[in-house]
Short mmCIF file of C-alpha atoms in Angstrom, two decimals:
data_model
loop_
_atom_site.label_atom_id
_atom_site.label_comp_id
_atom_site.label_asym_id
_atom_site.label_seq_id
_atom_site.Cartn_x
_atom_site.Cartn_y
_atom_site.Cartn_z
CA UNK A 1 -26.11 -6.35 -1.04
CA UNK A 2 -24.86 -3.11 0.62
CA UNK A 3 -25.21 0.13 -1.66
CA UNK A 4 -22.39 1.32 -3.97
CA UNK A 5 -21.29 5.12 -4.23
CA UNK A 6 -19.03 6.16 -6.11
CA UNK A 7 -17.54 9.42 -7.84
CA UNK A 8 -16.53 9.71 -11.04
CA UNK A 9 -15.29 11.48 -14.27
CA UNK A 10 -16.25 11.24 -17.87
CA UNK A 11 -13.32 9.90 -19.16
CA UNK A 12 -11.50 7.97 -16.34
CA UNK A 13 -10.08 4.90 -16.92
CA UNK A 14 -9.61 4.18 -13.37
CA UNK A 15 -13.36 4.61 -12.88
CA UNK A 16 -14.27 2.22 -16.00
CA UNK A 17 -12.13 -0.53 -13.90
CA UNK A 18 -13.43 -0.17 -11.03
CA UNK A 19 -16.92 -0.38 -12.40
CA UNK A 20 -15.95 -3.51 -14.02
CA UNK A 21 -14.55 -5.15 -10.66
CA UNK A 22 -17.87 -4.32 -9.19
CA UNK A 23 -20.10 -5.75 -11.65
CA UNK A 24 -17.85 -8.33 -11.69
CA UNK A 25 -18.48 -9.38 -8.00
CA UNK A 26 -22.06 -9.07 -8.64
CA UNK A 27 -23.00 -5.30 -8.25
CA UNK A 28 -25.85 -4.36 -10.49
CA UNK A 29 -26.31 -1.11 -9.12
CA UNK A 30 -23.55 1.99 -8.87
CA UNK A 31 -24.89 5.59 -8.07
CA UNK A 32 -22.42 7.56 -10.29
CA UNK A 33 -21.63 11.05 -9.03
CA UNK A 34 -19.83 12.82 -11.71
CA UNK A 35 -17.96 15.42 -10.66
CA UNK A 36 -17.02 16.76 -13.77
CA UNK A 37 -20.75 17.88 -14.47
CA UNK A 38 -21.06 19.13 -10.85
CA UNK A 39 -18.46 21.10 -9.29
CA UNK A 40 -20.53 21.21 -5.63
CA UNK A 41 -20.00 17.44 -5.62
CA UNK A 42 -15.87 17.54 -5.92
CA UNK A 43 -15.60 20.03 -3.54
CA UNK A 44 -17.99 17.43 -1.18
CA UNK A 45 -16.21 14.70 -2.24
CA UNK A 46 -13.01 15.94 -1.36
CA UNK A 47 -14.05 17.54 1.92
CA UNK A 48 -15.45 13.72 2.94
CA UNK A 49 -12.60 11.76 1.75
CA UNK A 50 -10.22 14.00 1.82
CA UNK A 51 -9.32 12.84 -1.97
CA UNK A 52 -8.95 14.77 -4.76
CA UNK A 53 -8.84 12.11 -7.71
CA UNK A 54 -11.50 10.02 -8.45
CA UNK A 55 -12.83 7.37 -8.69
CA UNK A 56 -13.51 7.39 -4.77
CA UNK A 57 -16.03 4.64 -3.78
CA UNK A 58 -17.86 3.88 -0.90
CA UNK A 59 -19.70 0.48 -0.39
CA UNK A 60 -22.25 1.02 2.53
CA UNK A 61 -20.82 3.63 4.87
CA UNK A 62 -17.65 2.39 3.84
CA UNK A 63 -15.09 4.46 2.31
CA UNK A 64 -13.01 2.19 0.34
CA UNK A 65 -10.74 4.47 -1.68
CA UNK A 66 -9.73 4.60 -5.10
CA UNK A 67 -9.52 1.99 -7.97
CA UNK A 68 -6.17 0.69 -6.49
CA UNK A 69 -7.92 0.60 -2.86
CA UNK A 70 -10.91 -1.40 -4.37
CA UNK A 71 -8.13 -3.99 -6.44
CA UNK A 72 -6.17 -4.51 -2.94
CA UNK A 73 -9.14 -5.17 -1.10
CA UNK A 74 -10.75 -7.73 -3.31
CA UNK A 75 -7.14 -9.54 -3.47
CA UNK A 76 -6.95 -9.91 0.14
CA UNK A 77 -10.22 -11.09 -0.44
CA UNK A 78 -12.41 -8.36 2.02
CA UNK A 79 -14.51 -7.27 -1.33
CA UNK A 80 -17.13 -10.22 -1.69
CA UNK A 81 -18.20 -10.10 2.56
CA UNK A 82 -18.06 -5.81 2.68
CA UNK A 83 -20.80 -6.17 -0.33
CA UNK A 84 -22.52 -8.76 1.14
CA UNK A 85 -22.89 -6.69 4.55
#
């Protein structure tokens, strides 16, 4: 199973979802950057994604995007074979 990054807040709901999907699909393993306890890391974040709101999640290499990215992705079912990679 490919690697899962992703940023993250305290308190986002967005980012609690997304975790969810993932585990869902099988992913035991998320390394959480939260940006709200590191400053350095949102201003990296946002200079590599070119996001500002989290979460922002990459599986692999893979930039997927936000929660919303990650939801549209599994439905048009590319989710399970990018993790699987």
């Amino acid at each position: 199973m490919q690697p899962v990054k992703m940023y993250t807040t305290a308190v986002c709901p967005y980012c609690i979802r997304a975790k969810q999907i993932l585990k869902s699909k099988g992913v035991e393993a998320i390394e959480e950057i939260r940006i709200d306890q590191d400053p350095g890391q949102r201003a990296h974040m946002m200079e590599v994604t070119g996001r500002r709101t989290v979460p922002q999640i990459f599986i692999g290499d893979t930039h997927v995007g936000g929660c919303d990215d990650l939801m549209a992705l599994d439905q048009r079912g590319g989710l399970v074979p990018l993790l699987g990679n």
